[in-house]
PDB file of C-alpha atoms in Angstrom:
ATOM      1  CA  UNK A   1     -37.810  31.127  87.058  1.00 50.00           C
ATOM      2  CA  UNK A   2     -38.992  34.092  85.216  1.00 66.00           C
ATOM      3  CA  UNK A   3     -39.202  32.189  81.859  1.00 88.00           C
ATOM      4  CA  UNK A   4     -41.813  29.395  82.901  1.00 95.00           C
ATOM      5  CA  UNK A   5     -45.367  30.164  82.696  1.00 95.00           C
ATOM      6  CA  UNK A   6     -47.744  29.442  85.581  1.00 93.00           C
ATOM      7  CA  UNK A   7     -51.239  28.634  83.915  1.00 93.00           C
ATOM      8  CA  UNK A   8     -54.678  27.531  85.270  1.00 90.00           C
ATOM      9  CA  UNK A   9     -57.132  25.218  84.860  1.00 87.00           C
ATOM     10  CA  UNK A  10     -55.643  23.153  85.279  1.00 88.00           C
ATOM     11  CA  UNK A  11     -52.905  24.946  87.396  1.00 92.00           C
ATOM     12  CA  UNK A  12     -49.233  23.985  86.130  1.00 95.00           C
ATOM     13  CA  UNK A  13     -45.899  25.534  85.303  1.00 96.00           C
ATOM     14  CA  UNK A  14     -44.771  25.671  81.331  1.00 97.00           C
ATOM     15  CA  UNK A  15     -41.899  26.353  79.808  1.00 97.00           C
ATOM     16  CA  UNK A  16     -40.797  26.057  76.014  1.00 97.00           C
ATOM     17  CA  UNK A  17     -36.794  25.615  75.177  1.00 97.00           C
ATOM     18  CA  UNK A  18     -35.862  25.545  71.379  1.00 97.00           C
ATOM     19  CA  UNK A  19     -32.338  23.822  69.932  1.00 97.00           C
ATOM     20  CA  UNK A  20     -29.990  24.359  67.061  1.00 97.00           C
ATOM     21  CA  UNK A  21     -30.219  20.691  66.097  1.00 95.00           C
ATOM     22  CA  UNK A  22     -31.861  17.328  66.820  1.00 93.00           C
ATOM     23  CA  UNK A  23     -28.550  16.306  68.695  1.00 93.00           C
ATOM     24  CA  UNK A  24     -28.414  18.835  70.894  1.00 96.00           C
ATOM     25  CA  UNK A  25     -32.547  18.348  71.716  1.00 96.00           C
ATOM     26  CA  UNK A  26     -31.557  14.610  72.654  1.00 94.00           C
ATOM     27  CA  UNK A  27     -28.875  15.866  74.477  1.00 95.00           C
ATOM     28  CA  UNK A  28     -31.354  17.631  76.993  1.00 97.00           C
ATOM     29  CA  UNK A  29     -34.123  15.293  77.152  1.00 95.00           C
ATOM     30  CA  UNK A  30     -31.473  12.903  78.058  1.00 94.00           C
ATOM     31  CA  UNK A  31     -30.125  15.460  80.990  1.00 96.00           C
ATOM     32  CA  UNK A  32     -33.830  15.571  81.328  1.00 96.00           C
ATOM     33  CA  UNK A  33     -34.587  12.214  81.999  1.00 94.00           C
ATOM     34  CA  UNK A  34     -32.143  11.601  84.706  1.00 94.00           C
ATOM     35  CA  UNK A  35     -32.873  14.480  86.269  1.00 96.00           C
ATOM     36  CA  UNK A  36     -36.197  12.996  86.236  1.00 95.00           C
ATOM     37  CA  UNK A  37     -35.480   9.486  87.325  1.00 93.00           C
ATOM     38  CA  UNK A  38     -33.007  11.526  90.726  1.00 95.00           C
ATOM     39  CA  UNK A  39     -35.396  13.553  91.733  1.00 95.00           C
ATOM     40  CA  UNK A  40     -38.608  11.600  91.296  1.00 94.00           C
ATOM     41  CA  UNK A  41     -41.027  13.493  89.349  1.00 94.00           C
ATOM     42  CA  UNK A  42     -41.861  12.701  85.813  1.00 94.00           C
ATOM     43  CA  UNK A  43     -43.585  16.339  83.793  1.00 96.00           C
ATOM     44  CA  UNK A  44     -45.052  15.702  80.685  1.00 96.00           C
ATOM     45  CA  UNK A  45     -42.995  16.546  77.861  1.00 98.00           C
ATOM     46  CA  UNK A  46     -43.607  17.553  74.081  1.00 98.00           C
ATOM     47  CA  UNK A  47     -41.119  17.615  71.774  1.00 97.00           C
ATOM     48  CA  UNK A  48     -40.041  17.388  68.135  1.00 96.00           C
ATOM     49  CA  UNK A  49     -36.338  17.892  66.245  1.00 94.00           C
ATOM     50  CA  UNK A  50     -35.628  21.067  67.796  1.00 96.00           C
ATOM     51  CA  UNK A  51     -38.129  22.277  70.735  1.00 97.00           C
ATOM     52  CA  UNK A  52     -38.962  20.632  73.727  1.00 98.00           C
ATOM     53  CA  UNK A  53     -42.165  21.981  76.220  1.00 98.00           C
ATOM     54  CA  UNK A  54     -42.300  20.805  79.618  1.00 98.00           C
ATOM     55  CA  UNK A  55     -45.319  21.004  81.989  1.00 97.00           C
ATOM     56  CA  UNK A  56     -44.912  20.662  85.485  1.00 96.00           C
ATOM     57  CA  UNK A  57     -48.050  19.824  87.695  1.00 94.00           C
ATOM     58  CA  UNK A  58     -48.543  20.222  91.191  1.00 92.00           C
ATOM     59  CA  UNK A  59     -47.249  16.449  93.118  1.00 84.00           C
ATOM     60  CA  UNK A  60     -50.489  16.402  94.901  1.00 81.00           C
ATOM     61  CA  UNK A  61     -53.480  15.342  92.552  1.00 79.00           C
ATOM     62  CA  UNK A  62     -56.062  16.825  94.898  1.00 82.00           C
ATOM     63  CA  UNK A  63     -58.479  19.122  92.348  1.00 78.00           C
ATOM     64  CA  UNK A  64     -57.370  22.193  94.580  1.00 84.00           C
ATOM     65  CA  UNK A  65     -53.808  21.342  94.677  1.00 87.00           C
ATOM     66  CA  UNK A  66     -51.118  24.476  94.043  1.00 89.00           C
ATOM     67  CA  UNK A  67     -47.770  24.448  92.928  1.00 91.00           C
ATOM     68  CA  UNK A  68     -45.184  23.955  95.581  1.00 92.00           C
ATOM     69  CA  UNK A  69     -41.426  24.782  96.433  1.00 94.00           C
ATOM     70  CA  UNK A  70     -41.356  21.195  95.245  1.00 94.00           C
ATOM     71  CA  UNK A  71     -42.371  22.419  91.683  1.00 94.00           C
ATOM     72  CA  UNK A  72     -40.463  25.171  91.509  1.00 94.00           C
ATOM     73  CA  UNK A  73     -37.030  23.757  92.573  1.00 96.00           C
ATOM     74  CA  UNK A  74     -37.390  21.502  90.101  1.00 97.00           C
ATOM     75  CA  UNK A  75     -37.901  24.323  87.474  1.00 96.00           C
ATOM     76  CA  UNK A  76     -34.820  25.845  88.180  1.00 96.00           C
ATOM     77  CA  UNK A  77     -32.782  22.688  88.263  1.00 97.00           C
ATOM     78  CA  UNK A  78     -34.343  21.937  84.370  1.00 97.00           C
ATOM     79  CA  UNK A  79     -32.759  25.496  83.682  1.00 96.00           C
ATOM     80  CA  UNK A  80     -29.321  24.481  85.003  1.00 96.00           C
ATOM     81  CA  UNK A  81     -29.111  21.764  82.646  1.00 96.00           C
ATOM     82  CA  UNK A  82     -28.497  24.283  80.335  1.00 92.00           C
ATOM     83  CA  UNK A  83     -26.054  26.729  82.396  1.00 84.00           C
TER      84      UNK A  83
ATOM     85  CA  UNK B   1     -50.711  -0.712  60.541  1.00 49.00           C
ATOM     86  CA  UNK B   2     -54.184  -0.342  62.108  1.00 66.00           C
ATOM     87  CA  UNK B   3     -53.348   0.959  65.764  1.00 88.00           C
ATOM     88  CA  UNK B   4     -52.220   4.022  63.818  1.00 95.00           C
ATOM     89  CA  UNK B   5     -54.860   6.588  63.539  1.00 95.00           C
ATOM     90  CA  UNK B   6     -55.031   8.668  60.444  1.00 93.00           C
ATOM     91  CA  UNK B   7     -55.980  11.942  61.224  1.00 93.00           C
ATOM     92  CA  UNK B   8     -57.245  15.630  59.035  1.00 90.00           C
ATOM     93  CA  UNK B   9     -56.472  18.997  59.319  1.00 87.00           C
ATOM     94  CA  UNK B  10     -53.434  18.673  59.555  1.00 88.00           C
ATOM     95  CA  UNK B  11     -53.311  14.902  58.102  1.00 92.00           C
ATOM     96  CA  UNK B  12     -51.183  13.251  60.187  1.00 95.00           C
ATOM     97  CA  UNK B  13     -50.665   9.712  61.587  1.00 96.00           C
ATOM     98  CA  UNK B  14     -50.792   8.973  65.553  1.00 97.00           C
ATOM     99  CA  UNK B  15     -50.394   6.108  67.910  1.00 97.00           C
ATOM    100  CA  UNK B  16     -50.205   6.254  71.692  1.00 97.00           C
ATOM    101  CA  UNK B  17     -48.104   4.100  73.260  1.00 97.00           C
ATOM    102  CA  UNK B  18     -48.648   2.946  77.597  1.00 97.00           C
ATOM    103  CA  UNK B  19     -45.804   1.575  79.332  1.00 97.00           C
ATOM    104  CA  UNK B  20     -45.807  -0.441  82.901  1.00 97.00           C
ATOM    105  CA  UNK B  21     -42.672   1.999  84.104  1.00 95.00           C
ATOM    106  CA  UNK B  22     -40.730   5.406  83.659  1.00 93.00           C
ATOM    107  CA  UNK B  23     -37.833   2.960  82.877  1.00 93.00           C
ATOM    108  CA  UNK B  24     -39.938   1.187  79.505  1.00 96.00           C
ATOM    109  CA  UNK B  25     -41.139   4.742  79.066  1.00 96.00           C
ATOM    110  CA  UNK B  26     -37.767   5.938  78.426  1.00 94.00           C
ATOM    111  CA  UNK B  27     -36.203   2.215  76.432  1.00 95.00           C
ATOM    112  CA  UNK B  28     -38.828   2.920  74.224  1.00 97.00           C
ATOM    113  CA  UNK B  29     -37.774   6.589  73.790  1.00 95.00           C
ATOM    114  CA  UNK B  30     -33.882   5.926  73.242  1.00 94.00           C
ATOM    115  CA  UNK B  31     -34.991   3.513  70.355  1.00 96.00           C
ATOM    116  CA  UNK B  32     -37.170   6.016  69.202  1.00 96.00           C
ATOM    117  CA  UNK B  33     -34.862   8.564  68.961  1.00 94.00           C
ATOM    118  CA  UNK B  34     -32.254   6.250  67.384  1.00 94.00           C
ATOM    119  CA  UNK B  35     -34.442   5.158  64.757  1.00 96.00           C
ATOM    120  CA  UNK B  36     -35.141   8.814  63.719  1.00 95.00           C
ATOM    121  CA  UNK B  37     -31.758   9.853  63.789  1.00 93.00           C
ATOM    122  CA  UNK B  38     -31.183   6.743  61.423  1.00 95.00           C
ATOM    123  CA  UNK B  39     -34.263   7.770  59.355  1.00 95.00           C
ATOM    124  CA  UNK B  40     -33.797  11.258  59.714  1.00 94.00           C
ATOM    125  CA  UNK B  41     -37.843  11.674  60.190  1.00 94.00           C
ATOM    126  CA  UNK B  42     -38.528  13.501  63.405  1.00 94.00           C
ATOM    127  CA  UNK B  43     -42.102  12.754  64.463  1.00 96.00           C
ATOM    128  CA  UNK B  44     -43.761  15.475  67.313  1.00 96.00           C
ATOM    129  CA  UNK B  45     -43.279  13.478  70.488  1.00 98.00           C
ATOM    130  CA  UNK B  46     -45.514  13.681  73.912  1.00 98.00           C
ATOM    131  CA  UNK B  47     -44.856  11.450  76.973  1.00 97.00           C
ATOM    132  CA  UNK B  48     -45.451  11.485  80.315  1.00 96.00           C
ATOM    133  CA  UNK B  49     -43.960   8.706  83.308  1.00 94.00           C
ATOM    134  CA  UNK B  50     -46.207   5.721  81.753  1.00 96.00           C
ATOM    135  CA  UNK B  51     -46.797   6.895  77.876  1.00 97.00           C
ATOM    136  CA  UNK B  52     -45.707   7.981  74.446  1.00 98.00           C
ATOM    137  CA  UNK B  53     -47.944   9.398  71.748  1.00 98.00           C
ATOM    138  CA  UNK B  54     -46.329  10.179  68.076  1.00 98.00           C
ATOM    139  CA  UNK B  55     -47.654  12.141  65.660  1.00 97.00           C
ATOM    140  CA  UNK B  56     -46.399  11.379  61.845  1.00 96.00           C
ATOM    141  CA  UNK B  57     -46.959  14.119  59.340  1.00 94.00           C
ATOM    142  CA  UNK B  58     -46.244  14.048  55.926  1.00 92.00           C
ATOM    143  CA  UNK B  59     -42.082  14.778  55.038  1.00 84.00           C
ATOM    144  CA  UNK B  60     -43.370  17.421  52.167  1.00 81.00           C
ATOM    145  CA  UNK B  61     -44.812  20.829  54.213  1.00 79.00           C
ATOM    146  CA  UNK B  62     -46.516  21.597  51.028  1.00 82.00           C
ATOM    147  CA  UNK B  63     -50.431  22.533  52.369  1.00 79.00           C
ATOM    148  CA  UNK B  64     -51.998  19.750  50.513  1.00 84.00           C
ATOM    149  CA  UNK B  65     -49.393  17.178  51.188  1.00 87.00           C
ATOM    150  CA  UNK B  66     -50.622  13.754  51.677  1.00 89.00           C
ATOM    151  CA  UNK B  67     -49.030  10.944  53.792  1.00 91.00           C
ATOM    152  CA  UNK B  68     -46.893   8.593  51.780  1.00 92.00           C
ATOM    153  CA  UNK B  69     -45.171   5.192  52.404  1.00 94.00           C
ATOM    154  CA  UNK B  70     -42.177   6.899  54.063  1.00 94.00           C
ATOM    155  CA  UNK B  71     -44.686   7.519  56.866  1.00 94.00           C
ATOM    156  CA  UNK B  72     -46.316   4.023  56.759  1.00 94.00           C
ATOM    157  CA  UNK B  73     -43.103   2.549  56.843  1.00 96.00           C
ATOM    158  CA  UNK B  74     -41.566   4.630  59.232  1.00 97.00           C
ATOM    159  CA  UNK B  75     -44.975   3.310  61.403  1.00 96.00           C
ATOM    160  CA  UNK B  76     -44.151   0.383  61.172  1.00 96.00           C
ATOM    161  CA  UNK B  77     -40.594   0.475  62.298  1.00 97.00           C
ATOM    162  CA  UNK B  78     -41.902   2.247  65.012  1.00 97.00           C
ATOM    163  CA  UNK B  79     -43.907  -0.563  66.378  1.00 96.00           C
ATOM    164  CA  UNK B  80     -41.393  -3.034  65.475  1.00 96.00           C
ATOM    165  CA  UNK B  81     -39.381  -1.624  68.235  1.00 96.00           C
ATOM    166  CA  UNK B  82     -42.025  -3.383  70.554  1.00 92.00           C
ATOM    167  CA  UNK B  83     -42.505  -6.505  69.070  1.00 84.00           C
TER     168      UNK B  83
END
């Protein structure tokens, strides 16, 4: 958890992975997207050949919504892709 | 050509891209990601459940590089994954 960023305004978790090669960036985004599609929650993602960022917003889209266990979990589950 | 956006500093080329569903989201992405592989031009990607937005820069990192037809044409291949 330590490695993803919790920022404000608006409040959301960050994280930035880099890649050796434009393979193994597809190969994660792929991981990515059906973790995704499972667990129902779809972060914004920015990526190019060999980084990907990923920012995770609380579910709720109340203006004083906070990150959740929801949130979180799902943090930790994008790390094991990469375990 | 024209729902392309030239932009300056840096130039670059972007279109954004809205999808009914995470599932169109992510067809679009997996022929994206083929046709760069087959290109070998990696655009800077963003999407979320319901868009895509691609930015095109020029293939030369040279400061004053300008965008040439390998990034028009590359465009246009782009969009012809939609049509």
């Amino acid at each position: 958890m330590i490695k993803w960023k919790q920022r404000n305004h608006p409040i959301r978790l960050e994280r930035r992975f880099e890649f050796e090669s434009y393979e193994a960036t597809r190969d994660f985004l792929e991981s990515l997207g059906a973790l995704s599609e499972s667990k129902k929650i779809f972060p914004d993602i920015s990526f190019g050949s060999t980084y990907v960022n990923i920012t995770l917003r609380p579910e709720s889209e109340e203006q004083d919504a906070q990150m959740t266990d929801v949130e979180f979990k799902f943090a930790s589950e994008i790390d094991e892709i990469l375990d």
